[in-house]
Every structure is written in structure tokens, then in C-alpha cells.
Amino acid sequence: MVEEQVEMLLNGDFAVAWAWKHVEPDVVAAFPITPQTLIVEKFAEFVANGEVRTQFINVESEHSAISAMVGAAAAGARTATATAANGLQLMHEILYIVSSMRLPVMMAVANRAVSGPINIHCDHTDAMGQRDAGWIMLFTEDAQEAYDTTIQAFKISENPDVLLPTMVCLDGFLVSHTAMNLKVFGNPKIVKDFVGEVRPVARIKLMGEEVELSLNPRNKIPLTFGPFCYYDYYFEFKRQQIEAMKAVPEIVERVNKEYYELSGRLYGNGRLVPWNVDDADIVAVVMGSAAGTLRWVARKYRERGTKIGILKVRMFRPFPWEEVQKLLENKEVVAVFDRAQDAGAMVGPLSLEVLSALYYSKNRPKNTVTYIFGLGGRDLTPELAEKTFEELIRIKEGKEKPFIKKYIGVRE
Amino acid sequence: MVGVKDLKWTPIPIELAKKPDYFISGHRMCAGCAAPVIVKLALKALPNPENVVIVNATGCLEVASTIYPYTSWKRPWIHNAFENAAATASGIEAAFKALKAKAVWKDDLPIVLVFGGDGGTYDIGLQSLSGAVERGHKFVYILYDNEAYMNTGIQRCSSTPQFAQTTTTPAGVVIPGKLEWKKPIGFIIAAHGNAYVATANPYFWIDFVKKVRVAAEYNGPAFIHAISICPRGWYHSSKITMTVSRLATETCLHPLWEFDPENKEYRITDKSLEIARNPEKKVPVEEYLKLQGRFSHLFTPTRRDDIISEIQRKVDRDWEYLLKLAGMK
């Protein structure tokens, strides 16, 4: 049954703050960085007005924000933080520790280009620098999806079969500061019931005792978190982490579906959101707010009978490579739109994933190209999108040679 | 606030000995290392050692006590990274407060007890520690100061005493070891204004356990700077750990004091108080230096009276400064 919801005018940052308000994490620790600031400012208001019982720690750096998350989550608390760009890079070291300790931390990332030169606007390079840190990574397209995905992230991460942290990405300014009419649950209890009133802390068997997987001093056997591991055990730890990651795709799908039943909003299968991909000759693969732009332009082509489809990748980690492979089988042209730096690499990080998947496909697309776009907040305008679509059509028709990658919207 | 002098608790050796050990043998700390002594005493000094969560910065203690699948810790323990023990502690403290507010945690709030070495405290972890202290979290941070990066092989730290040799400040023909005076970490933390700060020495163990008890009962951040003798890195026999430890305080290189943040009072304690009242009991620094290989270049092949007297001058200067702070001058 779809629950009652109220319409609000919120930008993406406020949407995350409202999701936090409805989930009411036990501990939030954060350090301000544009374009994430509105999340923590709004949430600080909720704390100051007693609308949530969260312990809000105004830390002195992002490094300490994520470090406090480790302590709090290991203590059994439900935890959330938010950052962007350089702040996320400062956290880098600890991100690996969070995932290796199997701590279900929720983190919103208002994607921003990384220094230097310093810039405050959107690209995905900040998140892409963390793609091997063992986090679940979900990319959202607009403020509504940011609200919905933030709520879902707690439920995904805290699932006992997962126990991995989740990063929810929203494009800096394009989503974080762009207001839209969106729906939030009228009754926060709906959200609380969905994620659970308190975090379900996993219990494990240890030396014949059942103990809580936390720093709980009441455990019959007190636990040691973060021990020193030599070559005799380290590899097994990492192997188990990979195994946990395998459980994620199905749980993301299930949570997405359960959430749909409450909200009426569905994001594909939770992992991928295809738009007219099945019958398309040309498919653009993209993440974040640019998916909306590409869909809007592609619609006009569809009206004229040109079969363009848009494949939005919502879950970047774990990367749903088998599904991508399947969806892109036998296409005439696949174009990956990559909003991240690729210096020294063959193509951008999203494209590397797609190309790797396609390499093992028995029915590879005839042409695959990459566009690097939008670095440092450079707009992907509908006109620019149209230009690329024209190029892709010419490639499909054999009028133009395919290429490996191109940079679009930049002065060469 | 209640300091060491007014503390209504007298540690009795037999009673402390009877308390269960929560840091147990089997760890791989070096023979003669003072850090395990500090840890054991600290855990026995807590009012309720059952209800504690321990945080450990990366360092000798963490590495040598938790070699997977073994652990020496019989209380909940977490190691996060090198530079963030205090931030980790702030998350734990906040977590139990939140869980208590939601009635998930029903007992008293556990003591959050942090052990950090000098590298993780003076250098790479100073920001994290300063932030956690400024925010006023209730936690007890015990610095075990062995005066160099011992875990990685005795490299220079800002806690390394001047003219000590380390592997990154070797005594050469031109440069006689580390050139800079030791950073006054206790004063730096005290300058935050809201923390109970004390120095300690495991040799003067009654003073130490009392300070841990004071720290645990103080409703705010507490910082205890314990000198931690390292025979391996200081190049002396492991048999003389406690002698060297005693001399660190008797020479006034590591005087014992506490800072009461509520009354803004520095108070000299235990052996150091005795020396303050009877200055003739102060031992020349040479007695301390000559026992340690890290200072051997001050004695052989040629005796460096210029350097030894320079160290003595600075120790005297700092001691006078402390006496003034404590209103004893």
C-alpha cells in the first residue's frame, strides 16, 4: 500500500537531511564542505529543535568525521555522514577501514570536482577515487531520488548479509542545490518501520557464545575490532569482504521493491534504470543528473523514429556487469558518458567498467565510444547532447568512424 | 574538581593485584617495555573496569597485542588507524549517549579509554585529539610516550628529546642527534582549557593510578601523559626499565603534575612535589642520560659537556616554569 506523502520544495541536500530526519540516525558526524553544507546545516536545525535525538558531532575534519563513524558504528549505532570532493579524499584512508570492519555507515556525497585547480562544482572524480574502497555506491539523478535512496541505503547497509557501508551520490549543485517538488513521507514512523526503529546489530557465534557484533561491554566475550593481520589471514579477510559484496545486488533490488510498495517510486531494479533500451540501436550509458538531460533529448529523437535508449547506472559498486552485458547485446552503438577524469587511462572509470563487461560478451555491440564530459561543473546542455547523438547516428549509419574517446564541451 | 590530593580512594597493592587482568599475557611487547605496565595499571584503576571501551591508535601496543587470531584484550577494543584514536573515541562516546537516549543502552555510560603512542598523539594524531578535546567528549586519553616511532624502527618524533639519536636523527660528526627540544604536549592539551591533564610515570604507580581514577571520574576530556620506557629504542638493558623510569622524574625531565581545568590550577604531585619542597633531591640529568645508548654520543668517544650542560640548563628552566605555574615559586 502506498503511504501518505506530502509534497515539499526541496533541493537534494535538504532531501538528504529530511531522509536523515525520518530515519533518525544515532550519530551524525560531519565537517562542512561545499556543496554538502546544506545537508548538515538543515540537519543541525532538526537537532537544535529537538526534532531528532541524534548525537550530532561537529568534527574538525572529514578525516575525523569518518573516524567517528567507525567508533560509533562499531559501538552499534546507526550512523550517517556527508561530504564531497577534497573531504572525501581526506577520508580515503578510513573508507577502507569502514568496509573491512563491516560497518554499515551511510554517507551522502555531493559530487564535486577535486582540486586542483580548486573548483566547487559537479563531476564524479571524487567518488571514482573511492571506487575500490569496498563501499556500495549508488548514484542518484534528482532530489527525489536522493531522499529515497538515502532511506534505502540504511536498510541495504544494515542487512546482516551485507554489513557494508553505502555511499549515496548526488551531483553537486545540479542536484544538491536544485530545488524540485518532491514527496516525503508524512509520517516518519513509516520510514522508521521500514529501516527499523533501531539498528539491527548482527549477532555472531564465538567460542560457544552468541555475541553482538559490536563493542558492547556486556558481550560475554568482548570483541577486538581492527586487529593486526599478517599474510596468514589478511587475504581471507579480503575474500570474505568480496563475498559480502556479492549479496548486495539482490538486496538492493529487494529494498528498492519494498520501498516502491510504500512510496510508489521505483528505480529500475535498483541497480540499473533502462529507458527504451530494449529496442534501441544506440544506447547512452550514464550516471547522475545527466541521465535526465540525455533522456529529454533522446525523447525528441524517439518521436522522429530514431531508436535511442538511455541506460542509467544507479549502482556503480558492486558493478552490475552481467546485466550491463545483457542489456547492451548486439547494439549498433554504445556511448558511455563519463563525468570523471581519465588522465593516463584508456577511458573514464564508468567506461572501463562497461568495456570490461562487454569484452566477455558473446554479442558485443558493433561500436562502443566514450565521451568525457562535464568536468568541474561544465554543463551538458541539450544542444551538446544533441550534437553527440548526431555523431552517434552517423557512426551507426557508417558515415563516420567510431573512436575510443572524445572530450565534449571543452575548449581544445 | 577533585584532583589527586582530594581523591577519596587509596589504591592498595593487594587489592589492585586481586582485580582481574583485562590486558593479559601472551602479547608480543618487548621485554622491559613499560607500555603493558601502563595499560594494566590503568585498567585496574578504573572505578568499573567492566564497563569500558578501549581505543588504540596504531603503534607497538596495538600491533603486538592483537596479532590475529589472538588478542590480549579482555574488554571491547578497537583500533581504527594511526591518527584518529581520539576521533574514534568521540564516535563511541556519542554512540552510547544516543543509544542511552533511546533506551537501547540501559547501563551507565562506559568509560572510553584511549591508548595512543607519542607518534599518534604528538604528531599525526594531534588534530584529531585537539578536536575531540575541544568538543568536550568524556574520554580518558592515555599517552604512552616512548619518545620515538618505535614500532617502525625508532624514528624521530616531536616527542623525541633533544640530542637523542634515532634512526632518522642519527648522531653524525656534524649533527649530534635530534636538534629540537621536546614538544610540551601536556601544556598544549591543558591550553584547551576544558581537559583534566596530568603527567605520570609507571614507576610512581600510586600517583599514576590515582590520576587515572581522577580522569575517569572527571566529566569531560582527560589526558594523561605517561612516560613509557623503551629499552629497544633507548638502547639500554631491559633490566633497568624501572630505574630509568624513576630517573626521568627524579631529574625533572618528566615531572609529575596535574592541571585542574575548573580552577585553572597546575598542581605538582608525588615525587616531583617532594623535589619542589626539597630541591637538593633533584638528580642531575647526566645520571639519566648516561644509562641510555641513545645518548651515548654525549659521552664517547669524547665527552660533550657543552651538550650535557645545555640539556641541564633547559631542564632547570622548564622545571622553574612549572614551579611558577604551580605557584611554588
XYZ file of C-alpha atoms in Angstrom:
741
model
C 0.000 0.000 0.000
C 1.395 3.390 -0.947
C 1.646 5.505 2.190
C 0.548 9.089 2.524
C 3.162 11.572 1.423
C 3.482 15.307 1.420
C 4.851 17.437 -1.356
C 7.741 19.719 -0.470
C 10.009 22.035 -2.399
C 13.454 20.716 -1.531
C 16.880 20.655 -3.100
C 18.976 17.498 -2.998
C 20.886 18.430 0.144
C 17.697 19.210 2.045
C 16.217 15.979 0.718
C 19.081 14.022 2.301
C 18.635 15.954 5.557
C 14.906 15.112 5.533
C 15.684 11.469 4.901
C 18.043 11.537 7.896
C 15.360 13.217 9.938
C 12.931 10.439 9.126
C 15.494 7.688 9.748
C 16.905 9.453 12.824
C 20.442 8.042 12.906
C 22.030 7.708 16.347
C 25.199 9.547 15.410
C 25.975 12.012 12.633
C 29.491 13.414 12.391
C 30.300 15.840 9.622
C 32.557 18.640 8.510
C 31.251 21.331 6.163
C 32.302 21.346 2.525
C 30.511 22.882 -0.438
C 28.200 21.573 -1.924
C 27.366 19.249 1.001
C 26.888 22.031 3.565
C 23.124 22.368 3.275
C 22.722 18.766 4.413
C 24.489 19.335 7.703
C 23.053 22.817 8.227
C 19.489 21.600 7.803
C 20.102 18.550 9.938
C 21.704 20.721 12.648
C 18.414 22.635 12.754
C 16.492 19.422 13.328
C 18.893 18.566 16.161
C 18.744 22.051 17.682
C 14.952 21.988 17.665
C 14.781 18.566 19.264
C 13.127 17.036 16.210
C 15.646 14.179 16.281
C 17.539 12.553 19.136
C 20.706 12.178 17.063
C 24.114 12.939 18.553
C 25.493 15.434 16.056
C 29.279 15.800 16.196
C 30.717 18.878 14.522
C 34.153 17.425 13.891
C 37.291 19.323 12.935
C 37.853 17.496 9.625
C 36.380 14.916 7.308
C 39.039 12.509 8.467
C 37.651 12.757 11.953
C 34.077 12.587 10.641
C 34.614 9.184 9.119
C 36.805 8.100 12.048
C 33.999 8.956 14.463
C 31.670 6.929 12.231
C 33.932 3.916 12.745
C 33.763 4.262 16.523
C 30.042 4.922 16.570
C 29.101 2.155 14.144
C 31.352 -0.334 15.933
C 29.557 0.611 19.138
C 26.302 -0.488 17.494
C 24.919 2.888 16.499
C 23.166 3.807 13.266
C 25.478 6.321 11.631
C 25.487 8.849 8.814
C 27.828 11.447 7.416
C 28.147 13.559 4.287
C 30.972 15.099 2.334
C 32.326 15.938 -1.137
C 35.480 16.283 -3.198
C 38.563 17.022 -1.099
C 36.701 15.995 2.029
C 36.023 12.605 0.547
C 39.650 12.337 -0.452
C 40.713 13.165 3.087
C 38.521 10.267 4.245
C 40.075 7.899 1.725
C 42.299 6.024 4.162
C 39.458 5.325 6.566
C 36.922 4.291 3.906
C 38.767 1.008 3.512
C 38.752 0.501 7.272
C 34.989 1.091 7.451
C 34.264 -1.573 4.858
C 36.808 -4.030 6.218
C 35.269 -3.754 9.682
C 31.892 -4.378 8.040
C 30.389 -1.199 9.452
C 27.084 -0.103 7.897
C 27.807 3.612 7.602
C 25.605 5.752 5.344
C 27.400 8.576 3.561
C 25.963 11.186 1.217
C 28.429 12.562 -1.321
C 27.523 15.778 -3.108
C 29.792 15.041 -6.047
C 32.273 17.794 -6.747
C 35.417 18.117 -8.828
C 38.639 17.632 -6.913
C 41.469 20.149 -6.596
C 43.447 21.387 -8.360
C 42.633 23.823 -9.537
C 40.128 24.178 -6.766
C 36.547 24.065 -8.000
C 33.261 23.541 -6.203
C 31.050 22.206 -8.982
C 29.996 18.799 -10.124
C 31.875 15.899 -11.516
C 32.257 12.328 -10.316
C 36.020 12.226 -9.889
C 35.727 12.430 -6.107
C 33.574 9.318 -5.840
C 35.531 7.495 -8.530
C 38.680 7.869 -6.462
C 36.974 5.713 -3.825
C 35.642 3.012 -6.107
C 37.950 0.324 -4.784
C 37.310 1.104 -1.117
C 34.742 -1.653 -0.689
C 31.694 0.595 -0.395
C 28.346 0.167 -2.049
C 27.956 3.170 -4.370
C 24.579 4.437 -5.518
C 24.219 7.415 -7.881
C 21.048 9.480 -7.870
C 19.551 11.676 -10.522
C 17.493 14.244 -8.667
C 16.458 15.369 -5.196
C 13.576 12.900 -5.015
C 15.893 10.012 -5.732
C 18.397 11.396 -3.207
C 15.707 11.309 -0.487
C 14.528 7.842 -1.437
C 17.997 6.375 -1.863
C 19.249 7.789 1.431
C 16.491 5.932 3.259
C 17.166 2.769 1.279
C 20.906 2.970 1.995
C 20.443 2.345 5.725
C 18.368 -0.725 5.038
C 20.817 -2.089 2.480
C 23.917 -1.497 4.610
C 22.460 -2.809 7.842
C 21.250 -6.059 6.307
C 23.157 -8.787 8.203
C 24.135 -10.440 4.926
C 25.718 -7.199 3.746
C 27.145 -5.105 6.595
C 28.932 -2.823 4.190
C 28.851 0.971 4.033
C 26.854 2.772 1.358
C 27.737 5.960 -0.447
C 24.783 7.835 -1.917
C 25.994 10.230 -4.596
C 24.150 13.316 -5.727
C 25.558 15.714 -8.291
C 26.933 18.840 -6.646
C 24.715 21.893 -7.295
C 22.896 20.146 -10.156
C 21.102 18.021 -7.573
C 22.379 19.263 -4.216
C 21.262 22.866 -4.744
C 18.477 22.463 -7.285
C 15.028 22.580 -5.774
C 12.213 20.403 -7.021
C 8.803 19.425 -5.825
C 9.232 16.071 -4.234
C 7.349 13.752 -1.976
C 8.365 12.824 1.527
C 6.519 10.567 3.908
C 4.021 12.459 6.011
C 4.533 10.137 8.925
C 8.182 9.451 9.852
C 7.049 6.238 11.501
C 6.637 4.735 8.042
C 10.340 5.273 7.460
C 11.248 4.049 10.946
C 9.279 0.874 10.394
C 10.947 0.430 7.020
C 14.524 0.703 8.278
C 13.810 -0.463 11.818
C 13.395 1.720 14.891
C 16.943 0.894 15.987
C 19.774 -0.567 14.024
C 19.619 -4.360 13.977
C 23.089 -5.231 15.225
C 24.271 -8.584 13.901
C 24.933 -11.405 16.341
C 27.700 -13.915 15.811
C 28.750 -17.201 17.376
C 32.111 -17.025 19.059
C 33.686 -19.722 21.206
C 30.315 -21.191 22.008
C 28.739 -17.876 22.935
C 26.398 -15.692 20.966
C 27.693 -12.156 20.987
C 26.670 -8.871 19.459
C 28.997 -7.797 16.646
C 29.853 -4.566 18.429
C 31.924 -3.003 21.170
C 29.162 -3.768 23.649
C 30.813 -4.159 27.081
C 28.033 -6.574 28.054
C 29.144 -9.133 25.486
C 30.120 -12.373 27.217
C 33.191 -12.371 25.024
C 34.436 -8.855 24.390
C 35.369 -8.246 20.778
C 38.595 -6.907 19.320
C 37.963 -4.701 16.272
C 40.746 -3.840 13.854
C 43.448 -6.348 14.842
C 46.795 -6.782 13.174
C 46.723 -9.362 10.384
C 49.740 -10.876 8.739
C 49.893 -12.637 5.393
C 48.403 -15.693 7.092
C 44.921 -14.152 7.467
C 44.712 -10.822 5.623
C 43.787 -12.392 2.297
C 40.899 -14.343 3.863
C 39.542 -11.137 5.387
C 39.515 -9.523 1.980
C 37.987 -12.601 0.394
C 35.100 -12.512 2.876
C 34.524 -8.859 2.076
C 34.215 -9.732 -1.604
C 31.730 -12.435 -0.686
C 29.645 -9.881 1.239
C 29.646 -7.643 -1.814
C 28.089 -10.484 -3.804
C 24.982 -10.345 -1.643
C 24.440 -6.689 -2.427
C 22.761 -6.711 -5.879
C 19.862 -8.827 -4.736
C 19.341 -6.860 -1.541
C 19.460 -3.555 -3.412
C 16.742 -4.902 -5.684
C 14.628 -6.141 -2.785
C 14.914 -2.872 -0.854
C 14.113 -0.906 -3.998
C 10.986 -3.007 -4.468
C 9.865 -2.847 -0.842
C 10.353 0.889 -0.923
C 8.290 1.106 -4.084
C 5.416 -0.547 -2.276
C 5.490 2.223 0.337
C 6.270 5.158 -1.905
C 5.079 4.293 -5.392
C 8.518 5.171 -6.737
C 10.648 2.552 -8.457
C 14.202 2.980 -9.720
C 14.528 0.212 -12.282
C 15.687 -2.892 -10.485
C 17.633 -0.729 -8.068
C 20.858 -1.306 -9.950
C 20.128 -0.120 -13.463
C 17.405 2.123 -14.782
C 16.970 1.459 -18.505
C 14.901 3.833 -20.613
C 13.876 2.414 -24.001
C 16.966 0.254 -24.107
C 15.403 -2.999 -25.333
C 14.660 -1.919 -28.873
C 17.316 0.784 -29.140
C 20.044 0.838 -31.785
C 22.010 3.450 -29.905
C 22.380 3.366 -26.122
C 23.906 6.046 -23.926
C 25.215 4.810 -20.561
C 25.332 7.486 -17.884
C 25.145 8.230 -14.133
C 23.680 11.083 -12.132
C 21.708 14.102 -13.241
C 22.928 13.907 -16.852
C 20.642 10.897 -17.279
C 17.686 13.291 -17.194
C 19.196 15.553 -19.816
C 20.007 12.673 -22.140
C 16.545 11.174 -21.745
C 14.929 14.509 -22.509
C 16.933 14.902 -25.711
C 16.512 11.252 -26.678
C 12.739 11.619 -26.411
C 12.762 14.024 -29.362
C 14.727 11.511 -31.428
C 12.318 8.776 -30.469
C 9.432 10.896 -31.714
C 11.208 11.036 -35.074
C 11.719 7.282 -35.032
C 15.403 7.182 -34.108
C 15.825 4.427 -31.580
C 17.986 5.872 -28.844
C 17.904 4.365 -25.358
C 19.387 5.598 -22.097
C 20.872 3.237 -19.528
C 21.272 4.894 -16.160
C 23.683 3.143 -13.840
C 22.334 3.624 -10.326
C 24.538 1.097 -8.565
C 28.164 1.592 -9.536
C 29.535 -0.688 -6.798
C 29.128 -3.550 -6.956
C 29.046 -3.002 -10.719
C 26.195 -4.981 -12.305
C 28.358 -6.086 -15.208
C 26.350 -9.141 -16.243
C 23.176 -7.123 -16.626
C 25.004 -4.382 -18.497
C 26.404 -7.016 -20.820
C 22.942 -8.409 -21.447
C 21.236 -5.058 -21.961
C 23.841 -3.879 -24.471
C 23.956 -7.072 -26.537
C 24.092 -6.549 -30.292
C 23.554 -2.806 -30.106
C 24.700 -0.754 -33.065
C 26.362 1.933 -30.938
C 27.002 2.196 -27.206
C 28.218 5.538 -25.893
C 29.409 5.826 -22.320
C 29.112 9.304 -20.831
C 31.787 9.601 -18.167
C 31.840 12.544 -15.783
C 35.266 11.863 -14.306
C 38.926 12.472 -15.002
C 40.684 9.811 -17.006
C 44.256 11.103 -17.202
C 46.515 8.283 -18.252
C 43.707 5.756 -18.554
C 42.243 4.366 -21.751
C 38.828 5.791 -20.914
C 36.955 7.076 -17.863
C 36.085 4.857 -14.894
C 32.447 4.153 -15.847
C 33.535 3.301 -19.348
C 36.269 0.975 -18.106
C 33.585 -0.998 -16.265
C 31.304 -1.123 -19.282
C 34.101 -2.067 -21.680
C 35.299 -4.825 -19.343
C 31.786 -6.239 -19.204
C 31.407 -6.077 -22.967
C 34.740 -7.788 -23.575
C 33.248 -11.027 -22.267
C 30.007 -10.636 -24.188
C 29.329 -13.101 -26.991
C 27.257 -10.434 -28.706
C 29.257 -7.279 -28.364
C 27.830 -4.008 -29.634
C 29.172 -3.091 -33.035
C 30.621 0.207 -31.826
C 31.495 1.470 -28.372
C 32.660 5.015 -27.701
C 33.285 7.161 -24.637
C 32.537 10.802 -24.014
C 34.248 12.538 -21.129
C 32.027 15.463 -20.162
C 31.083 17.961 -17.510
C 34.305 18.226 -15.502
C 34.231 20.903 -12.822
C 30.537 21.602 -13.383
C 30.720 22.232 -17.117
C 27.148 21.939 -18.396
C 25.996 19.091 -20.528
C 23.456 21.188 -22.404
C 20.680 19.638 -24.503
C 22.400 21.160 -27.544
C 25.630 19.409 -26.689
C 23.785 16.152 -26.077
C 22.107 16.546 -29.428
C 25.465 17.034 -31.132
C 26.741 13.787 -29.655
C 23.573 11.946 -30.675
C 24.019 13.209 -34.239
C 27.559 11.872 -34.158
C 26.357 8.503 -32.825
C 23.748 8.296 -35.607
C 26.438 8.961 -38.223
C 28.558 6.197 -36.671
C 25.582 3.850 -36.791
C 24.992 4.685 -40.425
C 28.656 4.115 -41.235
C 29.104 7.756 -42.222
C 31.653 8.394 -39.519
C 34.368 6.270 -37.977
C 33.955 5.269 -34.361
C 36.548 6.468 -31.851
C 37.711 5.396 -28.411
C 37.047 8.617 -26.542
C 36.266 12.248 -27.018
C 36.064 15.189 -24.675
C 32.901 17.177 -25.148
C 32.046 20.710 -24.106
C 35.690 21.661 -23.652
C 37.905 24.182 -25.489
C 40.596 22.114 -27.195
C 37.343 19.466 40.517
C 38.631 16.628 42.654
C 42.302 16.115 41.983
C 44.791 13.556 43.195
C 45.050 15.139 46.635
C 41.332 15.073 47.437
C 40.578 11.761 45.789
C 38.618 9.514 48.122
C 40.340 6.360 47.004
C 43.590 4.903 48.207
C 44.990 2.253 45.943
C 46.095 -0.740 47.943
C 48.544 -3.008 46.091
C 46.948 -6.282 47.166
C 43.507 -5.099 46.134
C 44.700 -3.959 42.751
C 46.539 -7.230 42.287
C 43.354 -9.154 43.018
C 41.376 -7.303 40.361
C 41.049 -9.291 37.172
C 43.530 -8.553 34.419
C 41.873 -7.231 31.311
C 45.127 -6.958 29.437
C 46.533 -10.452 29.547
C 49.871 -12.085 28.862
C 50.761 -13.664 25.553
C 51.200 -10.353 23.788
C 54.438 -9.677 21.987
C 55.616 -6.441 23.537
C 59.376 -6.389 24.128
C 60.893 -7.420 27.428
C 61.290 -4.359 29.597
C 58.721 -2.278 27.718
C 56.765 -0.076 30.095
C 53.628 0.171 27.947
C 51.983 -3.051 29.216
C 52.616 -1.890 32.793
C 50.835 1.359 31.997
C 47.899 -0.451 30.388
C 47.479 -2.976 33.182
C 47.606 -0.335 35.896
C 45.226 1.950 34.028
C 42.609 -0.775 33.638
C 42.865 -1.671 37.329
C 42.465 1.981 38.283
C 39.055 2.406 36.679
C 36.089 2.630 39.026
C 34.255 -0.002 36.993
C 36.687 -1.833 34.726
C 33.836 -3.991 33.416
C 32.225 -1.028 31.741
C 34.921 0.246 29.430
C 35.533 0.504 25.700
C 39.174 0.753 24.674
C 40.519 2.571 21.640
C 44.076 2.066 20.481
C 45.979 4.149 17.966
C 48.276 2.302 15.583
C 51.565 1.590 17.288
C 53.593 -1.002 19.197
C 50.824 -1.705 21.668
C 48.180 -2.266 19.015
C 50.371 -4.365 16.741
C 51.851 -6.546 19.451
C 48.652 -7.195 21.382
C 46.243 -8.196 18.612
C 48.054 -10.415 16.167
C 45.107 -12.160 14.575
C 43.605 -14.569 15.597
C 44.861 -13.705 19.095
C 44.092 -10.777 21.338
C 45.326 -9.723 24.752
C 42.283 -7.574 25.368
C 39.541 -8.913 27.582
C 37.448 -5.797 27.178
C 35.909 -4.371 23.968
C 38.750 -2.896 21.988
C 39.058 -1.093 18.676
C 41.932 0.008 16.536
C 40.994 2.302 13.668
C 44.121 3.978 12.291
C 47.181 5.899 13.396
C 45.984 9.481 13.581
C 42.377 9.157 14.642
C 42.104 7.427 18.021
C 40.530 10.487 19.635
C 38.007 10.951 16.802
C 37.135 7.269 17.067
C 36.630 7.706 20.794
C 34.324 10.655 20.190
C 32.157 8.472 17.954
C 31.954 5.753 20.600
C 31.070 8.218 23.320
C 28.373 9.786 21.141
C 27.032 6.351 20.204
C 26.455 5.272 23.790
C 24.862 8.620 24.602
C 22.459 8.208 21.683
C 21.723 4.571 22.488
C 21.092 5.541 26.090
C 18.676 8.271 24.996
C 16.767 5.645 23.006
C 16.925 3.206 25.954
C 18.842 0.673 23.851
C 21.766 1.011 26.286
C 20.479 0.896 29.835
C 23.646 0.822 31.970
C 25.891 3.715 32.931
C 27.790 5.137 30.010
C 31.017 3.173 29.573
C 34.363 4.858 30.074
C 36.027 5.377 26.718
C 39.698 4.737 27.340
C 42.242 5.562 24.648
C 45.844 4.430 24.405
C 47.997 6.294 21.938
C 51.734 6.363 21.483
C 53.704 9.556 21.070
C 53.643 9.434 17.258
C 49.866 9.045 17.215
C 49.470 11.812 19.779
C 52.148 14.482 19.369
C 52.405 14.297 15.599
C 49.942 12.656 13.258
C 47.046 12.469 15.728
C 47.302 15.947 17.267
C 44.486 17.432 15.198
C 42.120 14.608 15.989
C 42.971 14.823 19.683
C 42.632 18.606 19.778
C 39.256 18.386 18.056
C 37.916 15.751 20.429
C 39.144 17.671 23.478
C 37.678 20.941 22.234
C 34.307 19.288 21.675
C 34.346 18.185 25.289
C 33.733 14.475 24.842
C 34.090 12.456 28.001
C 37.045 10.170 27.381
C 40.337 9.289 29.009
C 43.308 9.505 26.688
C 46.485 7.877 27.929
C 49.585 8.769 26.003
C 52.346 6.184 26.428
C 55.322 8.220 25.387
C 58.402 6.230 24.381
C 59.817 9.243 22.614
C 60.119 7.997 19.014
C 58.358 5.954 16.339
C 59.426 2.680 17.937
C 57.022 0.458 16.030
C 58.539 1.392 12.682
C 62.115 1.256 13.913
C 62.970 4.182 16.217
C 62.439 7.237 14.043
C 62.330 10.825 15.263
C 59.079 12.206 16.681
C 58.323 15.649 18.075
C 58.385 13.905 21.456
C 61.975 12.735 20.994
C 64.237 14.531 23.468
C 66.820 16.904 22.123
C 70.163 15.290 21.255
C 68.738 11.764 21.338
C 69.770 9.530 18.488
C 67.085 7.951 16.391
C 67.332 6.196 13.046
C 66.255 9.393 11.270
C 68.305 11.666 13.519
C 71.492 9.664 13.841
C 74.402 11.192 15.724
C 76.792 12.165 12.971
C 80.033 14.083 13.001
C 78.168 17.270 12.149
C 74.717 16.798 13.700
C 74.567 15.350 17.243
C 71.152 13.644 17.081
C 67.811 15.436 17.211
C 68.229 19.202 17.296
C 64.889 20.321 18.691
C 63.591 20.393 22.254
C 60.703 18.095 23.144
C 57.232 19.456 22.446
C 55.277 20.221 25.643
C 52.242 18.136 24.818
C 50.672 18.347 28.285
C 50.617 22.139 28.227
C 49.194 22.091 24.712
C 46.266 19.930 25.791
C 45.868 21.909 29.022
C 45.678 25.093 26.940
C 42.375 23.840 25.528
C 41.027 24.855 28.914
C 38.451 22.113 29.437
C 40.538 18.986 29.946
C 41.948 17.352 33.027
C 45.608 16.894 32.169
C 48.248 15.016 34.113
C 51.692 13.602 33.645
C 52.518 10.185 35.025
C 55.253 7.652 35.412
C 54.594 3.933 35.910
C 57.418 3.814 38.475
C 55.367 6.190 40.645
C 52.417 3.931 40.203
C 50.234 5.173 43.060
C 50.289 8.660 41.580
C 49.518 7.168 38.165
C 46.532 5.025 39.174
C 45.099 7.899 41.185
C 45.327 10.147 38.165
C 43.567 7.561 36.029
C 40.804 7.395 38.630
C 40.533 11.204 38.708
C 40.428 11.236 34.905
C 37.721 8.563 34.763
C 35.576 10.451 37.224
C 36.028 13.820 35.536
C 33.042 14.762 33.432
C 34.929 15.792 30.331
C 38.051 15.061 28.353
C 41.060 13.818 30.290
C 44.609 13.399 29.102
C 47.372 11.547 30.899
C 50.900 11.771 29.600
C 52.784 8.710 30.835
C 56.460 8.307 30.134
C 56.966 4.830 28.701
C 60.461 3.411 28.787
C 61.577 1.589 25.643
C 64.778 -0.425 26.176
C 64.932 -1.269 22.475
C 64.746 2.304 21.254
C 66.598 3.911 24.130
C 69.371 1.339 23.909
C 69.628 0.092 27.452
C 69.183 -3.230 29.191
C 65.626 -4.327 29.749
C 66.582 -4.970 33.359
C 66.826 -1.274 34.201
C 63.452 -0.102 32.822
C 62.133 0.981 36.181
C 65.420 2.650 37.159
C 65.373 4.713 34.004
C 61.692 5.436 34.544
C 62.332 6.658 38.099
C 65.195 8.882 36.950
C 63.037 10.537 34.285
C 61.044 12.088 37.106
C 63.869 12.488 39.654
C 65.853 14.556 37.149
C 62.716 16.649 36.435
C 62.826 15.723 32.759
C 59.375 14.250 33.238
C 57.963 15.948 36.336
C 54.631 14.832 37.777
C 51.798 17.314 37.796
C 48.107 17.706 37.115
C 46.028 20.513 35.681
C 42.616 21.261 37.118
C 40.646 22.924 34.308
C 37.878 24.174 36.580
C 40.117 26.081 38.932
C 42.830 26.674 36.336
C 45.397 25.212 38.701
C 48.605 23.368 38.000
C 49.490 21.113 40.907
C 52.796 19.299 41.273
C 52.362 15.771 42.636
C 54.122 12.843 44.284
C 57.900 12.637 43.806
C 58.004 15.933 41.972
C 56.252 17.635 44.872
C 58.920 16.215 47.160
C 61.618 17.648 44.899
C 59.830 21.001 44.728
C 59.947 21.139 48.515
C 63.460 19.714 48.775
C 65.377 20.929 45.714
C 68.510 19.035 46.791
C 66.681 15.821 45.854
C 66.736 16.773 42.197
C 69.111 14.419 40.362
C 71.441 15.769 37.626
C 70.261 14.800 34.126
C 73.575 13.113 33.430
C 72.524 10.253 35.717
C 69.611 9.602 33.378
C 71.414 10.228 30.088
C 74.412 8.012 30.763
C 72.302 4.887 31.169
C 70.942 5.098 27.635
C 72.612 4.272 24.362
C 70.589 6.906 22.547
C 72.694 9.495 24.403
C 75.981 7.564 24.209
C 77.439 10.055 21.744
C 77.379 12.633 24.536
C 79.871 10.523 26.488
C 82.010 8.677 23.937
C 84.350 8.954 22.125
C 84.629 12.419 23.640
C 82.556 13.743 26.442
C 80.279 16.571 25.278
C 79.987 18.719 28.388
C 78.617 21.522 26.244
C 75.597 19.417 25.254
C 75.045 17.826 28.658
C 75.028 21.249 30.318
C 72.730 22.575 27.611
C 70.220 19.831 28.436
C 70.595 20.512 32.162
C 70.005 24.243 31.583
C 66.788 23.606 29.681
C 65.519 21.055 32.200
C 66.150 23.564 35.005
C 64.413 26.281 33.007
C 61.327 24.126 32.375
C 61.212 22.978 35.981
C 61.308 26.602 37.177
C 58.495 27.396 34.775
C 56.417 24.538 36.177
C 57.081 25.686 39.748
C 55.799 29.125 38.769
C 52.712 27.667 37.128
C 52.026 25.688 40.280
C 52.513 28.743 42.470
C 55.528 27.220 44.172
C 57.959 29.899 43.111
